[in-house]
Amino acid sequence: LDDMQDACITISNLGMYPVEFFTVIIPPDQSAGLAIGAIDRNAPAPFCHVTLSVDHRLVNGREAARFVQQLKEFLEAL
């Protein structure tokens, strides 16, 4: 619980298990959760599923979509 104190978003990576896709349940007192699945290296280009869950009482859906778009662009540029 100390690690989650004063946090606003949880990032959960289950790719090491290897879980391809999942959804984060937003912890109490946080505004969002980001789920990162396993990297598929058998595709023409490596990819993974990333899912953002947000509390729409605190986060505008358009801003959440913009965040995911920018995250995608950042990861593709690596």
PDB file of N, CA and C in Angstrom:
ATOM      1  N   LEU A   1       0.810  -1.208   0.000  1.00  0.00           N
ATOM      2  CA  LEU A   1       0.000   0.000   0.000  1.00  0.00           C
ATOM      3  C   LEU A   1       0.848   1.263   0.000  1.00  0.00           C
ATOM      4  N   ASP A   2       2.018   1.228   0.618  1.00  0.00           N
ATOM      5  CA  ASP A   2       2.871   2.414   0.625  1.00  0.00           C
ATOM      6  C   ASP A   2       3.310   2.805  -0.780  1.00  0.00           C
ATOM      7  N   ASP A   3       3.520   1.799  -1.658  1.00  0.00           N
ATOM      8  CA  ASP A   3       3.937   2.084  -3.034  1.00  0.00           C
ATOM      9  C   ASP A   3       2.841   2.772  -3.834  1.00  0.00           C
ATOM     10  N   MET A   4       1.594   2.599  -3.433  1.00  0.00           N
ATOM     11  CA  MET A   4       0.475   3.173  -4.177  1.00  0.00           C
ATOM     12  C   MET A   4       0.022   4.511  -3.609  1.00  0.00           C
ATOM     13  N   GLN A   5       0.590   4.927  -2.512  1.00  0.00           N
ATOM     14  CA  GLN A   5       0.181   6.180  -1.886  1.00  0.00           C
ATOM     15  C   GLN A   5       0.566   7.363  -2.766  1.00  0.00           C
ATOM     16  N   ASP A   6      -0.341   8.289  -2.936  1.00  0.00           N
ATOM     17  CA  ASP A   6      -0.156   9.504  -3.735  1.00  0.00           C
ATOM     18  C   ASP A   6      -0.004   9.230  -5.229  1.00  0.00           C
ATOM     19  N   ALA A   7      -0.379   8.050  -5.692  1.00  0.00           N
ATOM     20  CA  ALA A   7      -0.308   7.739  -7.123  1.00  0.00           C
ATOM     21  C   ALA A   7      -1.587   8.195  -7.804  1.00  0.00           C
ATOM     22  N   CYS A   8      -1.514   8.459  -9.111  1.00  0.00           N
ATOM     23  CA  CYS A   8      -2.718   8.815  -9.865  1.00  0.00           C
ATOM     24  C   CYS A   8      -3.006   7.803 -10.967  1.00  0.00           C
ATOM     25  N   ILE A   9      -2.000   6.968 -11.299  1.00  0.00           N
ATOM     26  CA  ILE A   9      -2.186   5.952 -12.336  1.00  0.00           C
ATOM     27  C   ILE A   9      -1.390   4.704 -11.955  1.00  0.00           C
ATOM     28  N   THR A  10      -1.964   3.546 -12.262  1.00  0.00           N
ATOM     29  CA  THR A  10      -1.278   2.276 -12.061  1.00  0.00           C
ATOM     30  C   THR A  10      -0.881   1.720 -13.416  1.00  0.00           C
ATOM     31  N   ILE A  11       0.364   1.261 -13.533  1.00  0.00           N
ATOM     32  CA  ILE A  11       0.831   0.601 -14.747  1.00  0.00           C
ATOM     33  C   ILE A  11       1.056  -0.859 -14.396  1.00  0.00           C
ATOM     34  N   SER A  12       0.389  -1.746 -15.124  1.00  0.00           N
ATOM     35  CA  SER A  12       0.477  -3.168 -14.852  1.00  0.00           C
ATOM     36  C   SER A  12       0.969  -3.896 -16.094  1.00  0.00           C
ATOM     37  N   ASN A  13       2.040  -4.670 -15.938  1.00  0.00           N
ATOM     38  CA  ASN A  13       2.648  -5.411 -17.036  1.00  0.00           C
ATOM     39  C   ASN A  13       2.556  -6.895 -16.710  1.00  0.00           C
ATOM     40  N   LEU A  14       1.765  -7.635 -17.468  1.00  0.00           N
ATOM     41  CA  LEU A  14       1.666  -9.080 -17.284  1.00  0.00           C
ATOM     42  C   LEU A  14       2.316  -9.829 -18.437  1.00  0.00           C
ATOM     43  N   GLY A  15       3.081  -9.127 -19.257  1.00  0.00           N
ATOM     44  CA  GLY A  15       3.697  -9.726 -20.424  1.00  0.00           C
ATOM     45  C   GLY A  15       4.678 -10.829 -20.101  1.00  0.00           C
ATOM     46  N   MET A  16       5.268 -10.807 -18.923  1.00  0.00           N
ATOM     47  CA  MET A  16       6.259 -11.815 -18.575  1.00  0.00           C
ATOM     48  C   MET A  16       5.648 -13.171 -18.258  1.00  0.00           C
ATOM     49  N   TYR A  17       4.288 -13.283 -18.254  1.00  0.00           N
ATOM     50  CA  TYR A  17       3.631 -14.534 -17.851  1.00  0.00           C
ATOM     51  C   TYR A  17       3.248 -15.516 -18.943  1.00  0.00           C
ATOM     52  N   PRO A  18       3.080 -15.365 -20.146  1.00  0.00           N
ATOM     53  CA  PRO A  18       2.915 -14.252 -21.073  1.00  0.00           C
ATOM     54  C   PRO A  18       1.430 -13.993 -21.380  1.00  0.00           C
ATOM     55  N   VAL A  19       0.886 -13.009 -20.756  1.00  0.00           N
ATOM     56  CA  VAL A  19      -0.501 -12.592 -20.980  1.00  0.00           C
ATOM     57  C   VAL A  19      -0.504 -11.578 -22.118  1.00  0.00           C
ATOM     58  N   GLU A  20      -1.294 -11.834 -23.149  1.00  0.00           N
ATOM     59  CA  GLU A  20      -1.301 -10.948 -24.314  1.00  0.00           C
ATOM     60  C   GLU A  20      -2.178  -9.723 -24.121  1.00  0.00           C
ATOM     61  N   PHE A  21      -3.323  -9.895 -23.430  1.00  0.00           N
ATOM     62  CA  PHE A  21      -4.302  -8.810 -23.336  1.00  0.00           C
ATOM     63  C   PHE A  21      -5.043  -8.919 -22.012  1.00  0.00           C
ATOM     64  N   PHE A  22      -5.209  -7.807 -21.308  1.00  0.00           N
ATOM     65  CA  PHE A  22      -5.992  -7.776 -20.082  1.00  0.00           C
ATOM     66  C   PHE A  22      -6.412  -6.336 -19.799  1.00  0.00           C
ATOM     67  N   THR A  23      -7.265  -6.175 -18.828  1.00  0.00           N
ATOM     68  CA  THR A  23      -7.761  -4.850 -18.453  1.00  0.00           C
ATOM     69  C   THR A  23      -7.473  -4.599 -16.980  1.00  0.00           C
ATOM     70  N   VAL A  24      -7.003  -3.419 -16.666  1.00  0.00           N
ATOM     71  CA  VAL A  24      -6.713  -3.034 -15.287  1.00  0.00           C
ATOM     72  C   VAL A  24      -7.986  -2.522 -14.626  1.00  0.00           C
ATOM     73  N   ILE A  25      -8.206  -2.932 -13.395  1.00  0.00           N
ATOM     74  CA  ILE A  25      -9.253  -2.326 -12.573  1.00  0.00           C
ATOM     75  C   ILE A  25      -8.604  -1.156 -11.858  1.00  0.00           C
ATOM     76  N   ILE A  26      -9.189   0.018 -12.000  1.00  0.00           N
ATOM     77  CA  ILE A  26      -8.596   1.227 -11.433  1.00  0.00           C
ATOM     78  C   ILE A  26      -8.642   1.145  -9.909  1.00  0.00           C
ATOM     79  N   PRO A  27      -7.488   1.237  -9.245  1.00  0.00           N
ATOM     80  CA  PRO A  27      -7.470   1.197  -7.783  1.00  0.00           C
ATOM     81  C   PRO A  27      -8.192   2.408  -7.182  1.00  0.00           C
ATOM     82  N   PRO A  28      -8.710   2.262  -5.970  1.00  0.00           N
ATOM     83  CA  PRO A  28      -9.359   3.401  -5.310  1.00  0.00           C
ATOM     84  C   PRO A  28      -8.400   4.593  -5.213  1.00  0.00           C
ATOM     85  N   ASP A  29      -8.922   5.771  -5.321  1.00  0.00           N
ATOM     86  CA  ASP A  29      -8.157   7.024  -5.208  1.00  0.00           C
ATOM     87  C   ASP A  29      -7.199   7.265  -6.369  1.00  0.00           C
ATOM     88  N   GLN A  30      -7.337   6.503  -7.474  1.00  0.00           N
ATOM     89  CA  GLN A  30      -6.533   6.753  -8.657  1.00  0.00           C
ATOM     90  C   GLN A  30      -7.454   7.063  -9.825  1.00  0.00           C
ATOM     91  N   SER A  31      -6.892   7.658 -10.860  1.00  0.00           N
ATOM     92  CA  SER A  31      -7.723   8.085 -11.980  1.00  0.00           C
ATOM     93  C   SER A  31      -7.620   7.182 -13.201  1.00  0.00           C
ATOM     94  N   ALA A  32      -6.591   6.318 -13.259  1.00  0.00           N
ATOM     95  CA  ALA A  32      -6.407   5.502 -14.461  1.00  0.00           C
ATOM     96  C   ALA A  32      -5.544   4.281 -14.187  1.00  0.00           C
ATOM     97  N   GLY A  33      -5.628   3.335 -15.119  1.00  0.00           N
ATOM     98  CA  GLY A  33      -4.774   2.155 -15.085  1.00  0.00           C
ATOM     99  C   GLY A  33      -4.353   1.812 -16.491  1.00  0.00           C
ATOM    100  N   LEU A  34      -3.080   1.500 -16.674  1.00  0.00           N
ATOM    101  CA  LEU A  34      -2.539   1.162 -17.980  1.00  0.00           C
ATOM    102  C   LEU A  34      -2.105  -0.299 -17.951  1.00  0.00           C
ATOM    103  N   ALA A  35      -2.672  -1.122 -18.836  1.00  0.00           N
ATOM    104  CA  ALA A  35      -2.348  -2.544 -18.926  1.00  0.00           C
ATOM    105  C   ALA A  35      -1.447  -2.772 -20.134  1.00  0.00           C
ATOM    106  N   ILE A  36      -0.319  -3.454 -19.922  1.00  0.00           N
ATOM    107  CA  ILE A  36       0.631  -3.729 -20.998  1.00  0.00           C
ATOM    108  C   ILE A  36       0.807  -5.234 -21.112  1.00  0.00           C
ATOM    109  N   GLY A  37       0.476  -5.769 -22.278  1.00  0.00           N
ATOM    110  CA  GLY A  37       0.567  -7.207 -22.505  1.00  0.00           C
ATOM    111  C   GLY A  37       1.911  -7.630 -23.062  1.00  0.00           C
ATOM    112  N   ALA A  38       2.029  -8.936 -23.329  1.00  0.00           N
ATOM    113  CA  ALA A  38       3.271  -9.508 -23.854  1.00  0.00           C
ATOM    114  C   ALA A  38       3.557  -8.997 -25.263  1.00  0.00           C
ATOM    115  N   ILE A  39       4.821  -8.894 -25.586  1.00  0.00           N
ATOM    116  CA  ILE A  39       5.228  -8.502 -26.935  1.00  0.00           C
ATOM    117  C   ILE A  39       5.150  -9.719 -27.845  1.00  0.00           C
ATOM    118  N   ASP A  40       4.460  -9.568 -28.968  1.00  0.00           N
ATOM    119  CA  ASP A  40       4.375 -10.628 -29.977  1.00  0.00           C
ATOM    120  C   ASP A  40       5.488 -10.392 -30.984  1.00  0.00           C
ATOM    121  N   ARG A  41       6.505 -11.231 -30.929  1.00  0.00           N
ATOM    122  CA  ARG A  41       7.659 -11.076 -31.822  1.00  0.00           C
ATOM    123  C   ARG A  41       7.517 -11.917 -33.095  1.00  0.00           C
ATOM    124  N   ASN A  42       6.406 -12.657 -33.218  1.00  0.00           N
ATOM    125  CA  ASN A  42       6.183 -13.475 -34.416  1.00  0.00           C
ATOM    126  C   ASN A  42       5.443 -12.730 -35.510  1.00  0.00           C
ATOM    127  N   ALA A  43       4.966 -11.545 -35.224  1.00  0.00           N
ATOM    128  CA  ALA A  43       4.267 -10.726 -36.208  1.00  0.00           C
ATOM    129  C   ALA A  43       5.308 -10.083 -37.141  1.00  0.00           C
ATOM    130  N   PRO A  44       4.877  -9.522 -38.263  1.00  0.00           N
ATOM    131  CA  PRO A  44       5.829  -8.845 -39.159  1.00  0.00           C
ATOM    132  C   PRO A  44       6.646  -7.761 -38.444  1.00  0.00           C
ATOM    133  N   ALA A  45       6.028  -7.109 -37.472  1.00  0.00           N
ATOM    134  CA  ALA A  45       6.737  -6.151 -36.616  1.00  0.00           C
ATOM    135  C   ALA A  45       6.297  -6.436 -35.185  1.00  0.00           C
ATOM    136  N   PRO A  46       7.230  -6.404 -34.221  1.00  0.00           N
ATOM    137  CA  PRO A  46       6.846  -6.684 -32.834  1.00  0.00           C
ATOM    138  C   PRO A  46       5.749  -5.722 -32.366  1.00  0.00           C
ATOM    139  N   PHE A  47       4.774  -6.266 -31.627  1.00  0.00           N
ATOM    140  CA  PHE A  47       3.726  -5.403 -31.084  1.00  0.00           C
ATOM    141  C   PHE A  47       3.211  -5.983 -29.774  1.00  0.00           C
ATOM    142  N   CYS A  48       2.518  -5.137 -29.016  1.00  0.00           N
ATOM    143  CA  CYS A  48       1.856  -5.591 -27.797  1.00  0.00           C
ATOM    144  C   CYS A  48       0.560  -4.801 -27.631  1.00  0.00           C
ATOM    145  N   HIS A  49      -0.359  -5.389 -26.876  1.00  0.00           N
ATOM    146  CA  HIS A  49      -1.619  -4.716 -26.588  1.00  0.00           C
ATOM    147  C   HIS A  49      -1.434  -3.828 -25.366  1.00  0.00           C
ATOM    148  N   VAL A  50      -1.906  -2.601 -25.473  1.00  0.00           N
ATOM    149  CA  VAL A  50      -1.883  -1.649 -24.357  1.00  0.00           C
ATOM    150  C   VAL A  50      -3.298  -1.138 -24.186  1.00  0.00           C
ATOM    151  N   THR A  51      -3.816  -1.235 -22.958  1.00  0.00           N
ATOM    152  CA  THR A  51      -5.187  -0.810 -22.683  1.00  0.00           C
ATOM    153  C   THR A  51      -5.174   0.220 -21.561  1.00  0.00           C
ATOM    154  N   LEU A  52      -5.854   1.328 -21.783  1.00  0.00           N
ATOM    155  CA  LEU A  52      -5.985   2.359 -20.758  1.00  0.00           C
ATOM    156  C   LEU A  52      -7.406   2.359 -20.226  1.00  0.00           C
ATOM    157  N   SER A  53      -7.537   2.232 -18.918  1.00  0.00           N
ATOM    158  CA  SER A  53      -8.835   2.363 -18.249  1.00  0.00           C
ATOM    159  C   SER A  53      -8.803   3.673 -17.474  1.00  0.00           C
ATOM    160  N   VAL A  54      -9.851   4.480 -17.615  1.00  0.00           N
ATOM    161  CA  VAL A  54      -9.885   5.765 -16.904  1.00  0.00           C
ATOM    162  C   VAL A  54     -11.210   5.951 -16.184  1.00  0.00           C
ATOM    163  N   ASP A  55     -11.161   6.715 -15.117  1.00  0.00           N
ATOM    164  CA  ASP A  55     -12.356   7.121 -14.395  1.00  0.00           C
ATOM    165  C   ASP A  55     -12.862   8.393 -15.067  1.00  0.00           C
ATOM    166  N   HIS A  56     -13.953   8.289 -15.797  1.00  0.00           N
ATOM    167  CA  HIS A  56     -14.438   9.431 -16.578  1.00  0.00           C
ATOM    168  C   HIS A  56     -14.982  10.560 -15.716  1.00  0.00           C
ATOM    169  N   ARG A  57     -15.085  10.341 -14.429  1.00  0.00           N
ATOM    170  CA  ARG A  57     -15.432  11.458 -13.541  1.00  0.00           C
ATOM    171  C   ARG A  57     -14.239  12.387 -13.366  1.00  0.00           C
ATOM    172  N   LEU A  58     -13.031  11.857 -13.635  1.00  0.00           N
ATOM    173  CA  LEU A  58     -11.803  12.631 -13.427  1.00  0.00           C
ATOM    174  C   LEU A  58     -11.046  12.919 -14.711  1.00  0.00           C
ATOM    175  N   VAL A  59     -11.202  12.051 -15.726  1.00  0.00           N
ATOM    176  CA  VAL A  59     -10.422  12.164 -16.960  1.00  0.00           C
ATOM    177  C   VAL A  59     -11.365  12.227 -18.153  1.00  0.00           C
ATOM    178  N   ASN A  60     -11.167  13.220 -18.987  1.00  0.00           N
ATOM    179  CA  ASN A  60     -11.944  13.365 -20.216  1.00  0.00           C
ATOM    180  C   ASN A  60     -11.532  12.264 -21.189  1.00  0.00           C
ATOM    181  N   GLY A  61     -12.507  11.603 -21.800  1.00  0.00           N
ATOM    182  CA  GLY A  61     -12.221  10.514 -22.730  1.00  0.00           C
ATOM    183  C   GLY A  61     -11.357  10.923 -23.902  1.00  0.00           C
ATOM    184  N   ARG A  62     -11.543  12.135 -24.383  1.00  0.00           N
ATOM    185  CA  ARG A  62     -10.728  12.610 -25.506  1.00  0.00           C
ATOM    186  C   ARG A  62      -9.266  12.752 -25.094  1.00  0.00           C
ATOM    187  N   GLU A  63      -9.029  13.244 -23.882  1.00  0.00           N
ATOM    188  CA  GLU A  63      -7.660  13.370 -23.385  1.00  0.00           C
ATOM    189  C   GLU A  63      -7.035  12.000 -23.180  1.00  0.00           C
ATOM    190  N   ALA A  64      -7.824  11.031 -22.728  1.00  0.00           N
ATOM    191  CA  ALA A  64      -7.329   9.667 -22.561  1.00  0.00           C
ATOM    192  C   ALA A  64      -6.934   9.082 -23.917  1.00  0.00           C
ATOM    193  N   ALA A  65      -7.758   9.296 -24.930  1.00  0.00           N
ATOM    194  CA  ALA A  65      -7.453   8.807 -26.281  1.00  0.00           C
ATOM    195  C   ALA A  65      -6.199   9.477 -26.828  1.00  0.00           C
ATOM    196  N   ARG A  66      -6.043  10.745 -26.560  1.00  0.00           N
ATOM    197  CA  ARG A  66      -4.846  11.466 -27.008  1.00  0.00           C
ATOM    198  C   ARG A  66      -3.592  10.905 -26.329  1.00  0.00           C
ATOM    199  N   PHE A  67      -3.716  10.563 -25.037  1.00  0.00           N
ATOM    200  CA  PHE A  67      -2.591   9.964 -24.317  1.00  0.00           C
ATOM    201  C   PHE A  67      -2.183   8.638 -24.963  1.00  0.00           C
ATOM    202  N   VAL A  68      -3.168   7.788 -25.270  1.00  0.00           N
ATOM    203  CA  VAL A  68      -2.872   6.489 -25.886  1.00  0.00           C
ATOM    204  C   VAL A  68      -2.243   6.688 -27.261  1.00  0.00           C
ATOM    205  N   GLN A  69      -2.732   7.644 -28.016  1.00  0.00           N
ATOM    206  CA  GLN A  69      -2.161   7.932 -29.337  1.00  0.00           C
ATOM    207  C   GLN A  69      -0.698   8.358 -29.208  1.00  0.00           C
ATOM    208  N   GLN A  70      -0.402   9.255 -28.265  1.00  0.00           N
ATOM    209  CA  GLN A  70       0.972   9.712 -28.078  1.00  0.00           C
ATOM    210  C   GLN A  70       1.875   8.587 -27.571  1.00  0.00           C
ATOM    211  N   LEU A  71       1.339   7.728 -26.699  1.00  0.00           N
ATOM    212  CA  LEU A  71       2.113   6.588 -26.218  1.00  0.00           C
ATOM    213  C   LEU A  71       2.449   5.654 -27.381  1.00  0.00           C
ATOM    214  N   LYS A  72       1.478   5.392 -28.240  1.00  0.00           N
ATOM    215  CA  LYS A  72       1.686   4.548 -29.424  1.00  0.00           C
ATOM    216  C   LYS A  72       2.776   5.138 -30.313  1.00  0.00           C
ATOM    217  N   GLU A  73       2.696   6.426 -30.587  1.00  0.00           N
ATOM    218  CA  GLU A  73       3.698   7.078 -31.440  1.00  0.00           C
ATOM    219  C   GLU A  73       5.088   7.008 -30.809  1.00  0.00           C
ATOM    220  N   PHE A  74       5.158   7.193 -29.501  1.00  0.00           N
ATOM    221  CA  PHE A  74       6.436   7.125 -28.803  1.00  0.00           C
ATOM    222  C   PHE A  74       7.039   5.731 -28.908  1.00  0.00           C
ATOM    223  N   LEU A  75       6.218   4.707 -28.645  1.00  0.00           N
ATOM    224  CA  LEU A  75       6.712   3.329 -28.683  1.00  0.00           C
ATOM    225  C   LEU A  75       7.115   2.906 -30.087  1.00  0.00           C
ATOM    226  N   GLU A  76       6.381   3.365 -31.097  1.00  0.00           N
ATOM    227  CA  GLU A  76       6.730   3.024 -32.481  1.00  0.00           C
ATOM    228  C   GLU A  76       8.037   3.685 -32.920  1.00  0.00           C
ATOM    229  N   ALA A  77       8.395   4.792 -32.296  1.00  0.00           N
ATOM    230  CA  ALA A  77       9.616   5.497 -32.662  1.00  0.00           C
ATOM    231  C   ALA A  77      10.868   4.885 -32.018  1.00  0.00           C
ATOM    232  N   LEU A  78      10.671   3.973 -31.059  1.00  0.00           N
ATOM    233  CA  LEU A  78      11.837   3.362 -30.383  1.00  0.00           C
ATOM    234  C   LEU A  78      12.610   2.459 -31.302  1.00  0.00           C
TER     235      LEU A  78
END
